[in-house]
mmCIF file of C-alpha atoms in Angstrom:
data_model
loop_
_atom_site.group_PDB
_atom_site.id
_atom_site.type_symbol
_atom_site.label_atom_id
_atom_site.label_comp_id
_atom_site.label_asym_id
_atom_site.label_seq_id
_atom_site.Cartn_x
_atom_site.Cartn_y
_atom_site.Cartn_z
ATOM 1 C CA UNK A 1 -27.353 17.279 -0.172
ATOM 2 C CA UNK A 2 -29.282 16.899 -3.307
ATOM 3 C CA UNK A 3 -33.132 16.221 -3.337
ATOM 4 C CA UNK A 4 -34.498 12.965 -3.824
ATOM 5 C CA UNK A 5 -37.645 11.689 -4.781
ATOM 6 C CA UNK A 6 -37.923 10.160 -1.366
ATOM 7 C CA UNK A 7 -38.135 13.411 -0.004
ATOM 8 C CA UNK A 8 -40.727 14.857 -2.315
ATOM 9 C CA UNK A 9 -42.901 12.146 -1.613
ATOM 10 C CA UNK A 10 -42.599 12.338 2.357
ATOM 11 C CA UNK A 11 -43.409 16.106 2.369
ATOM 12 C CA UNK A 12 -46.775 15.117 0.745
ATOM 13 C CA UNK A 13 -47.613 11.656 2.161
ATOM 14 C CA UNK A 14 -47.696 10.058 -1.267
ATOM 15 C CA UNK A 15 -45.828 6.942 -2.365
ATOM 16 C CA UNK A 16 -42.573 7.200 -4.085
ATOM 17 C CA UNK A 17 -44.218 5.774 -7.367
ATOM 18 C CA UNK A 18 -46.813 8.369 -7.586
ATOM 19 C CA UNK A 19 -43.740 10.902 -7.468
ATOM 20 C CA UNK A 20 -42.031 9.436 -9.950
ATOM 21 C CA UNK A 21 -45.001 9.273 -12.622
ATOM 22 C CA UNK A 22 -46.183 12.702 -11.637
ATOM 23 C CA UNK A 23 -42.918 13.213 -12.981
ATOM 24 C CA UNK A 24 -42.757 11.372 -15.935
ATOM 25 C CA UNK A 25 -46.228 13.074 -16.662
ATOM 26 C CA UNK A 26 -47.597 9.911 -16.825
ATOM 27 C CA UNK A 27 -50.871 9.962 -17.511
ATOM 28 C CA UNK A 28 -52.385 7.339 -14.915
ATOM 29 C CA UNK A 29 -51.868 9.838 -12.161
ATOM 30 C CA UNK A 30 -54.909 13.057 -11.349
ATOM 31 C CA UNK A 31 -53.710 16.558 -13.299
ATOM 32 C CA UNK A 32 -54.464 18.014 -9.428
ATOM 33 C CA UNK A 33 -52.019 16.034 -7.837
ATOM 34 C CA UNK A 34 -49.185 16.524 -10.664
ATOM 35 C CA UNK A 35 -49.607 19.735 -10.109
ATOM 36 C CA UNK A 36 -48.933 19.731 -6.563
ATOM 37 C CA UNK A 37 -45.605 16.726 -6.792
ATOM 38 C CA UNK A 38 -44.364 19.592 -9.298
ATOM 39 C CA UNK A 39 -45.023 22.663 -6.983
ATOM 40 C CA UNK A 40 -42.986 20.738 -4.075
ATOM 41 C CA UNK A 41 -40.166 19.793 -6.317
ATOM 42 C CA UNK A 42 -39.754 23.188 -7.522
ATOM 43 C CA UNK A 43 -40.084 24.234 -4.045
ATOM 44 C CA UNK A 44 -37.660 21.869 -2.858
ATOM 45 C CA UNK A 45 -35.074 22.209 -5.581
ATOM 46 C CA UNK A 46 -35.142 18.862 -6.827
ATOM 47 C CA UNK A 47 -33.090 18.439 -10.168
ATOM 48 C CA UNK A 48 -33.695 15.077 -11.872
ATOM 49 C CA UNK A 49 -31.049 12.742 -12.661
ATOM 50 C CA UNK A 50 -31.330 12.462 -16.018
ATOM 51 C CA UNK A 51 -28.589 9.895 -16.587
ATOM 52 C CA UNK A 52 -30.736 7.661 -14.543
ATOM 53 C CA UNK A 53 -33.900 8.269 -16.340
ATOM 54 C CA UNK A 54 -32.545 7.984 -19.519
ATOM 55 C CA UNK A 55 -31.043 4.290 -18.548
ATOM 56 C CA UNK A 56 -34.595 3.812 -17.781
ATOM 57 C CA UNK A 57 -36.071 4.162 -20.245
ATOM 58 C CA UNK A 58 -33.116 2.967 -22.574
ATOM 59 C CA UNK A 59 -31.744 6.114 -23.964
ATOM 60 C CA UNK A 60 -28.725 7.540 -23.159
ATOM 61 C CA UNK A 61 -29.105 10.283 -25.868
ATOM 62 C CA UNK A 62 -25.339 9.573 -26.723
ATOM 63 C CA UNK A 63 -23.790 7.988 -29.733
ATOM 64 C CA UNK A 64 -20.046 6.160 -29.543
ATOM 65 C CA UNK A 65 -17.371 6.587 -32.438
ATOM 66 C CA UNK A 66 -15.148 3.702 -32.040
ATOM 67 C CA UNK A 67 -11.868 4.758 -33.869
ATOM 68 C CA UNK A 68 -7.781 3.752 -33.643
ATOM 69 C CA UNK A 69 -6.728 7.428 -32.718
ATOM 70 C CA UNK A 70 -7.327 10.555 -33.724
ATOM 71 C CA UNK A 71 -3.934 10.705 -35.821
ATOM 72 C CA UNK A 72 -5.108 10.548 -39.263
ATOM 73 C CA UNK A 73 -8.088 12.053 -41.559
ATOM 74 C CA UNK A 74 -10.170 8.891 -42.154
ATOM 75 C CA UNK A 75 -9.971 9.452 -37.901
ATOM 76 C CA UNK A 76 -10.504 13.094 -37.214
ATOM 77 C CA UNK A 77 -12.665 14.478 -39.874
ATOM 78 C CA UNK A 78 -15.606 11.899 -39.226
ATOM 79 C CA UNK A 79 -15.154 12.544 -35.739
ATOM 80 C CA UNK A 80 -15.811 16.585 -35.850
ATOM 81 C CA UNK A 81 -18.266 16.485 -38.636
ATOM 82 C CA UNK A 82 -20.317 13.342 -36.397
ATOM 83 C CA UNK A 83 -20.152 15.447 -33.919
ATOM 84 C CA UNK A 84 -21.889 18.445 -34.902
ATOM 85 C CA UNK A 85 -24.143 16.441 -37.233
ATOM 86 C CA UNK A 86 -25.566 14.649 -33.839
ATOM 87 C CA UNK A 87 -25.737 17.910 -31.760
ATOM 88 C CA UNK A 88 -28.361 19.020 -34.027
ATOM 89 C CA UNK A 89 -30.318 16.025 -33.165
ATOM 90 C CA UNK A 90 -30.121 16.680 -29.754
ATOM 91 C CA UNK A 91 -27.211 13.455 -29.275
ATOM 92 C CA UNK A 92 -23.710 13.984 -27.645
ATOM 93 C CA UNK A 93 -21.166 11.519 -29.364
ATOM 94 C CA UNK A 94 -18.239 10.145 -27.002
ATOM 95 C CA UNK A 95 -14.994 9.561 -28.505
ATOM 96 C CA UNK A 96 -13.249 6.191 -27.549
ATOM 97 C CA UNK A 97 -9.768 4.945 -28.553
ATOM 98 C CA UNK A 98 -8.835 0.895 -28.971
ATOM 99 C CA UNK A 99 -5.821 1.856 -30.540
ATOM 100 C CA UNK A 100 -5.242 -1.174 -32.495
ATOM 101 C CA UNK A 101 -5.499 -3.043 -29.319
ATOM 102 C CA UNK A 102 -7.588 -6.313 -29.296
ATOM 103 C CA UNK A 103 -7.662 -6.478 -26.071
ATOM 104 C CA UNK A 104 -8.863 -2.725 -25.551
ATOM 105 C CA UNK A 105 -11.221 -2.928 -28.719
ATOM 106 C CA UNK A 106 -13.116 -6.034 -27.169
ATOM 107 C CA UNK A 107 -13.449 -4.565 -23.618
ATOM 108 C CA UNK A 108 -14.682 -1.612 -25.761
ATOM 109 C CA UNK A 109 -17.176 -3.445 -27.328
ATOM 110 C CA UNK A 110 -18.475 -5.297 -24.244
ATOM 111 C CA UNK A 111 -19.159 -1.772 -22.682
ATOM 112 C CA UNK A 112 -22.055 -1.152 -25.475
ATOM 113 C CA UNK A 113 -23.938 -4.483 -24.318
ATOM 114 C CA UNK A 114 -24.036 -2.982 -21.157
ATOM 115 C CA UNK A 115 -25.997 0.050 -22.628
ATOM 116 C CA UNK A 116 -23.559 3.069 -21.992
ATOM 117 C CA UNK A 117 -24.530 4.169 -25.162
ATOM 118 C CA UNK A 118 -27.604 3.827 -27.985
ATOM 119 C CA UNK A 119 -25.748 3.149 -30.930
ATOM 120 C CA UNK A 120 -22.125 3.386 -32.296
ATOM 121 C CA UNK A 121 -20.022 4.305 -35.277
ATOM 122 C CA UNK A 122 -16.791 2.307 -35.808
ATOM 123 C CA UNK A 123 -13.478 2.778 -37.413
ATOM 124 C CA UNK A 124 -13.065 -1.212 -36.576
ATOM 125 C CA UNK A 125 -9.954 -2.024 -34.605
ATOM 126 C CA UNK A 126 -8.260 -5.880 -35.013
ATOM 127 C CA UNK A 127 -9.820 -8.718 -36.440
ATOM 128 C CA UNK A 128 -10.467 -11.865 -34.240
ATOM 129 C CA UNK A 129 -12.157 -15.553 -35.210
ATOM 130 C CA UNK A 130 -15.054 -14.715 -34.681
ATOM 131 C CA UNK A 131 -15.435 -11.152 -35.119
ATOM 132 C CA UNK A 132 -15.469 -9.278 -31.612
ATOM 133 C CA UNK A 133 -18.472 -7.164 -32.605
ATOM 134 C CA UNK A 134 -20.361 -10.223 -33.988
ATOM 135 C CA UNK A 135 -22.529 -10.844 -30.900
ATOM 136 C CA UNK A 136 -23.361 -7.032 -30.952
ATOM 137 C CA UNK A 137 -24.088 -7.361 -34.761
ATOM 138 C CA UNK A 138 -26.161 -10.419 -34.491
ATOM 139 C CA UNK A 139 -28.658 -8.959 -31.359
ATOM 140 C CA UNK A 140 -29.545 -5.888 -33.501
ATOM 141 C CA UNK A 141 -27.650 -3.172 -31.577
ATOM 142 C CA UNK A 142 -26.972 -0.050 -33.889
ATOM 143 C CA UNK A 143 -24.035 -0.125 -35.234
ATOM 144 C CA UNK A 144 -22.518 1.821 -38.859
ATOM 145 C CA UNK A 145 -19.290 0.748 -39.542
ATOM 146 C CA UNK A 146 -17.428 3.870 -41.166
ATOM 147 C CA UNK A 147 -14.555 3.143 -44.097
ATOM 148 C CA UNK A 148 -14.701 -0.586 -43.373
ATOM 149 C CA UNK A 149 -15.882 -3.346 -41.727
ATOM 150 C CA UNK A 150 -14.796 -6.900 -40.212
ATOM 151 C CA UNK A 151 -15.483 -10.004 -42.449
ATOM 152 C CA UNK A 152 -17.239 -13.390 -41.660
ATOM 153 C CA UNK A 153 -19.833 -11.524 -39.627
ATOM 154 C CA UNK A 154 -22.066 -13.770 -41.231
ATOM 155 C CA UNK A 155 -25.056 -11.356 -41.621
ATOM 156 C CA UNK A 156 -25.448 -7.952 -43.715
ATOM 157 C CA UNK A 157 -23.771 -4.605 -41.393
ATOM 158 C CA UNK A 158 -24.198 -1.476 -42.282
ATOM 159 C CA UNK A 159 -21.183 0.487 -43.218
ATOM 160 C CA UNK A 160 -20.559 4.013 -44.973
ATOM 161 C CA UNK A 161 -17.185 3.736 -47.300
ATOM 162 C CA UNK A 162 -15.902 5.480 -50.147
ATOM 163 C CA UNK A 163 -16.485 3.823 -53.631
ATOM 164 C CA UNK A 164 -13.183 2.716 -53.294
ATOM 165 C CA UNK A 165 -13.396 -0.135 -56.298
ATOM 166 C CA UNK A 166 -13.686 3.436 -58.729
ATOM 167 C CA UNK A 167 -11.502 5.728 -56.588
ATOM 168 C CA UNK A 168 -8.561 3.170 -56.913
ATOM 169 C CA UNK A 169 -9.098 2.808 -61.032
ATOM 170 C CA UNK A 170 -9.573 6.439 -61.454
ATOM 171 C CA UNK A 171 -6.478 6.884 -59.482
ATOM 172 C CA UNK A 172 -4.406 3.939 -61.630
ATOM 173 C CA UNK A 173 -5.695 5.678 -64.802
ATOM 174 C CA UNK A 174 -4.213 9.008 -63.624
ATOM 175 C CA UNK A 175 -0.723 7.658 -62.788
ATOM 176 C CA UNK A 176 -1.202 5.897 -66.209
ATOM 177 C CA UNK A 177 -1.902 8.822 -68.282
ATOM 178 C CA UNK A 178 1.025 10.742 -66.380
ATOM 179 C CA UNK A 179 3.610 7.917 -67.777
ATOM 180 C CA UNK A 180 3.495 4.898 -65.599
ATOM 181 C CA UNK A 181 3.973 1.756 -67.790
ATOM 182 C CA UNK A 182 4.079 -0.643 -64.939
ATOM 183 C CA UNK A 183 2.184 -0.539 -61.272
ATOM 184 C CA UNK A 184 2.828 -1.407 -58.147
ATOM 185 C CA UNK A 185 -0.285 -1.439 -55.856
ATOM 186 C CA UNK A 186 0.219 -1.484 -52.176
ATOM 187 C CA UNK A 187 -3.097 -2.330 -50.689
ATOM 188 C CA UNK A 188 -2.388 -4.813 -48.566
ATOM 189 C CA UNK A 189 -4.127 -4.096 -45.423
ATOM 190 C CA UNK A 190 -6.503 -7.262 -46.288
ATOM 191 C CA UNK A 191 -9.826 -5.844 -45.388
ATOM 192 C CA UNK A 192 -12.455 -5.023 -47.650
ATOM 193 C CA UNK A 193 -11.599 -1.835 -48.348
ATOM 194 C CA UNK A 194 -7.996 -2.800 -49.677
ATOM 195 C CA UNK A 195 -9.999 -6.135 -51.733
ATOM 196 C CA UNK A 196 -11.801 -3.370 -53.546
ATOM 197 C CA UNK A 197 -9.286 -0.919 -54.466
ATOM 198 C CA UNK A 198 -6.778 -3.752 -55.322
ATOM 199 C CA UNK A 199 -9.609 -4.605 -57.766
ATOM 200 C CA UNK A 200 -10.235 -1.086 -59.094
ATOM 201 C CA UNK A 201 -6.084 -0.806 -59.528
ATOM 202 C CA UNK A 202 -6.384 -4.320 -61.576
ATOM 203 C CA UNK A 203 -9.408 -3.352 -63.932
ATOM 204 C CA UNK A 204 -7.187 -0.165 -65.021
ATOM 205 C CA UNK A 205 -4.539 -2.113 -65.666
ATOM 206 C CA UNK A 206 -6.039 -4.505 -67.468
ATOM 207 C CA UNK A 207 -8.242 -1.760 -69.581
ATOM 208 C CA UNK A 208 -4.897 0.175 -70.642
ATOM 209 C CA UNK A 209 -2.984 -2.938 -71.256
ATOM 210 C CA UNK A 210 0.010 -1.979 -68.598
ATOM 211 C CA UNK A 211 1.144 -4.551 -65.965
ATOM 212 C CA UNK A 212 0.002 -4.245 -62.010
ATOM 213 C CA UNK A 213 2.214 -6.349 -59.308
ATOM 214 C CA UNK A 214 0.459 -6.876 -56.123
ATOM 215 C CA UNK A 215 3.167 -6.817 -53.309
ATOM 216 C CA UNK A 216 2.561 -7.990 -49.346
ATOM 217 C CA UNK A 217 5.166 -6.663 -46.843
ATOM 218 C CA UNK A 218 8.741 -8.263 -46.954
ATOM 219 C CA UNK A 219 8.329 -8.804 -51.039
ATOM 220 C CA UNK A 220 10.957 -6.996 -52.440
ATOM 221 C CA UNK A 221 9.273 -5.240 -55.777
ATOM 222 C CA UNK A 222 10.879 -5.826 -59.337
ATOM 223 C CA UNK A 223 12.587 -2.932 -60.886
ATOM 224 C CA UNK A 224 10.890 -1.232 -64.113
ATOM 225 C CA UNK A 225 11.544 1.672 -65.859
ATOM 226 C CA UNK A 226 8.351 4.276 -65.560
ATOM 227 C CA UNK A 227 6.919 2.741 -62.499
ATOM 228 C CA UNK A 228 3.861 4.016 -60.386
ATOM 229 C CA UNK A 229 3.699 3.047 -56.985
ATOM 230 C CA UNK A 230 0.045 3.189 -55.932
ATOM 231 C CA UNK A 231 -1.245 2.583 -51.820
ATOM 232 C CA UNK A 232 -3.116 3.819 -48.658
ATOM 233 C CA UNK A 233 0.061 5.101 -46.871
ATOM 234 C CA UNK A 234 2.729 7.613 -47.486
ATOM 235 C CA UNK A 235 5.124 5.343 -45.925
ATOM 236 C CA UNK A 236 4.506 2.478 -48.242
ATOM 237 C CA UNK A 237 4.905 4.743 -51.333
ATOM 238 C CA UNK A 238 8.333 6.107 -49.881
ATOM 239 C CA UNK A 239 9.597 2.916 -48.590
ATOM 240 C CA UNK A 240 8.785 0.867 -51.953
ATOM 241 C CA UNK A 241 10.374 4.002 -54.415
ATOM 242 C CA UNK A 242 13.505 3.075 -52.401
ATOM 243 C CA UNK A 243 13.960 -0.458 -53.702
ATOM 244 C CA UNK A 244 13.471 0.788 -57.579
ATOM 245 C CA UNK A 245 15.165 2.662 -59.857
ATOM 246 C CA UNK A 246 12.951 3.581 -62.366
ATOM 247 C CA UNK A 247 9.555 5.320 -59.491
ATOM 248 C CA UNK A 248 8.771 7.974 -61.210
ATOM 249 C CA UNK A 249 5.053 8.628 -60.272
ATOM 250 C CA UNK A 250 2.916 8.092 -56.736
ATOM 251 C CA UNK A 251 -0.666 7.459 -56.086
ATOM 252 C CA UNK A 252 -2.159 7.576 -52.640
ATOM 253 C CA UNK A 253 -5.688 7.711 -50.696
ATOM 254 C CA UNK A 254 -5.633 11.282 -48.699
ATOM 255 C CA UNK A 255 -2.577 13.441 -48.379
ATOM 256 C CA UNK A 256 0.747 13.472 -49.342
ATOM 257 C CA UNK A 257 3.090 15.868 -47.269
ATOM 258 C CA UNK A 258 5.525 18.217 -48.639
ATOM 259 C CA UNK A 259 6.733 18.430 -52.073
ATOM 260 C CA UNK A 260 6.685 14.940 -54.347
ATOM 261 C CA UNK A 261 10.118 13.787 -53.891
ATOM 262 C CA UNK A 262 10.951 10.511 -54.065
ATOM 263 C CA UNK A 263 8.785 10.875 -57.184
ATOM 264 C CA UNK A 264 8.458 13.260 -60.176
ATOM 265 C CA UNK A 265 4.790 13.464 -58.973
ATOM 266 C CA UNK A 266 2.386 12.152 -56.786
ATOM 267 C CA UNK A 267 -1.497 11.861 -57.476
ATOM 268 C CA UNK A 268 -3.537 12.012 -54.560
ATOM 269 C CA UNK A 269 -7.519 10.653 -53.967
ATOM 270 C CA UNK A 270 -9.208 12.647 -51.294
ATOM 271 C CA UNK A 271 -12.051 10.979 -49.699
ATOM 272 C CA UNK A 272 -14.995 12.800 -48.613
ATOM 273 C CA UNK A 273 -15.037 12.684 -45.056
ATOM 274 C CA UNK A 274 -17.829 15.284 -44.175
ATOM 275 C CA UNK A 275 -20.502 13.230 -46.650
ATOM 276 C CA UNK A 276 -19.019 9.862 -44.894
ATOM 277 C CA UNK A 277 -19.939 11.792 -41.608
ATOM 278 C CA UNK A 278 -23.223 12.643 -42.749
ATOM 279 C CA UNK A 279 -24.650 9.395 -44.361
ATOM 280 C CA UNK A 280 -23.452 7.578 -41.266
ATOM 281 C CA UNK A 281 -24.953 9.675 -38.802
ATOM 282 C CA UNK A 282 -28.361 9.271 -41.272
ATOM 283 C CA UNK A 283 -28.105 5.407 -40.959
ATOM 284 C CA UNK A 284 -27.255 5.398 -37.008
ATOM 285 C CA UNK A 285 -30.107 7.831 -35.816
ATOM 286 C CA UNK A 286 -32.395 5.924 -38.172
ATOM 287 C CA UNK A 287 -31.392 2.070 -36.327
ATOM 288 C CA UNK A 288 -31.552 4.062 -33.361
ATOM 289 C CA UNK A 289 -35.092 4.916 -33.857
ATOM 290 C CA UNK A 290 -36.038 1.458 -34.803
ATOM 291 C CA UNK A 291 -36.163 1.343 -38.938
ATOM 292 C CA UNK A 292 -36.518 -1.890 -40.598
ATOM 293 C CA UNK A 293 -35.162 -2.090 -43.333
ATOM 294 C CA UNK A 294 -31.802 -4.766 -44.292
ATOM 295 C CA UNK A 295 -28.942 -3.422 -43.692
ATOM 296 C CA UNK A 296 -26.411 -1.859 -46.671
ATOM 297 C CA UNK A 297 -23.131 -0.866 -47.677
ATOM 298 C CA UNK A 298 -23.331 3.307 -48.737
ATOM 299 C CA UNK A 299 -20.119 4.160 -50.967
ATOM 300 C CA UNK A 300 -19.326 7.727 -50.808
ATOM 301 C CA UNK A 301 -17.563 9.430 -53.983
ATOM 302 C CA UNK A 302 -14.063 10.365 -53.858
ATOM 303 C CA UNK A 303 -14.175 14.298 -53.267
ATOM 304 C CA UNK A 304 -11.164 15.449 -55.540
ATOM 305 C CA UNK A 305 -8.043 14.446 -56.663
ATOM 306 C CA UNK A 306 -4.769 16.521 -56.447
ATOM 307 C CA UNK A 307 -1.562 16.375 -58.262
ATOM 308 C CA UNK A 308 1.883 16.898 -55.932
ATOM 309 C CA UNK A 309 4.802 17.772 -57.820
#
């Protein structure tokens, strides 16, 4: 049966609080009789419960990522490089799926008011009127939103994101100067991150004088010859080449599996996951400790682009 501080404090006829801030090293109680509470703990074997003093003092020493899965990179390369980035800091950081799942995401999020953690990175799950994570938002509890962030949260988040406006034109400009005379740009997912790469996709277009359609799901795309289909997903790029005839050229956030096929090439923007990683565990351990200043968006430069053919 493990040792409590009810027993340490009945072997020497002291009260249980003296104990516990002979413990604590607290500085209200003699150096003579700390000395003796810690003799008769160590003689009595007594192992703290750390979980419980940590909740006491409100620090768990742990760190949440928030994500949909662990299925894609934007997922799993933030989570390994947080992970190791935090260990060095002396924080553990506790994966938790919503997968997509309102319902799951906003239990999820009702955990952390309940202090089961100190602060929390998030891959955001669905978007609800209001926000789910706008009562954690607006009470000050740490939070970095990685890649993106919900809307109409009504006051400044911080959030650690690729410089996506720039990583979408450089991207258009390379499927331009391959050949593509007309675009196609698949960022639909309507969340900031898509608003700023449709943008980038646009001011490329409109710089080299070649057309851009912006397509939502179930709007069949208009056929052109020398077409570049440009999105987030490798699914949207091979679904859309299907309806044309003339798709010659791909451009997509990532990876692109395999050879290029259905196009005669595909250009591919890598984000930098492991500077993502880094910049948000920066900003977390920094609310954690109780900095000041407003709250920012940090855009993180594409890492590299590839060519697939």
């Amino acid at each position: 049966m493990p040792v409590r501080l009810k027993d340490i404090a009945e072997s020497l006829h002291l009260d249980l609080s003296t104990v516990s801030r002979a413990l604590r090293d607290d500085a209200r109680v003699h150096a003579d009789t700390k000395k003796t509470v810690l003799a008769e703990a160590a003689r009595l074997g007594y192992r703290p419960n750390l979980l419980a003093r940590r909740l006491a003092v409100g620090k768990t020493k742990t760190v949440w990522l928030i994500l949909p899965s662990l299925g894609s990179p934007i997922e799993r390369e933030p989570a390994e490089h947080a992970a190791a980035l935090l260990f060095e800091h002396e924080y553990d950081l506790m994966i938790v799926q919503h997968r997509n799942d309102a319902a799951a995401y906003e239990r999820i999020l009702g955990r952390l008011s309940e202090g089961l953690a100190d602060g929390a990175l998030i891959i955001p799950g669905p978007y609800a009127d209001p926000p789910f994570e706008e009562v954690l938002v607006h009470a000050g509890y740490p939070l970095v939103f990685i890649d993106r962030h919900p809307k109409n949260l009504g006051t400044p988040v911080d959030v650690v994101t690729t410089a996506n406006e720039k990583a979408a034109y450089d991207l258009t400009i390379r499927c331009i100067r391959a050949g593509a005379k007309h675009v196609i740009a698949g960022f639909n997912e309507g969340n900031p991150v898509a608003d700023a790469r449709n943008a980038g996709c646009r001011r490329a277009g409109e710089e080299r004088n070649v057309p851009c359609q912006f397509i939502t799901d179930g709007i069949r795309p208009e056929n052109s010859d020398h077409t570049a289909v440009i999105g987030s997903s490798v699914p949207f790029l091979r679904n859309t080449a299907q309806l044309l005839t003339g798709a010659i050229i791909g451009g997509v956030f990532d990876n692109w599996p395999g050879a290029a096929h259905p196009f005669k090439e595909v250009h591919v923007c890598v984000q930098d996951f492991p500077a993502m990683a880094k910049t948000a565990v920066t900003v977390i351990l920094g609310r954690i400790a109780g900095t000041k200043d407003d709250a920012r968006i940090c855009e993180v430069t594409a890492k590299q682009f590839l060519t697939v053919r």
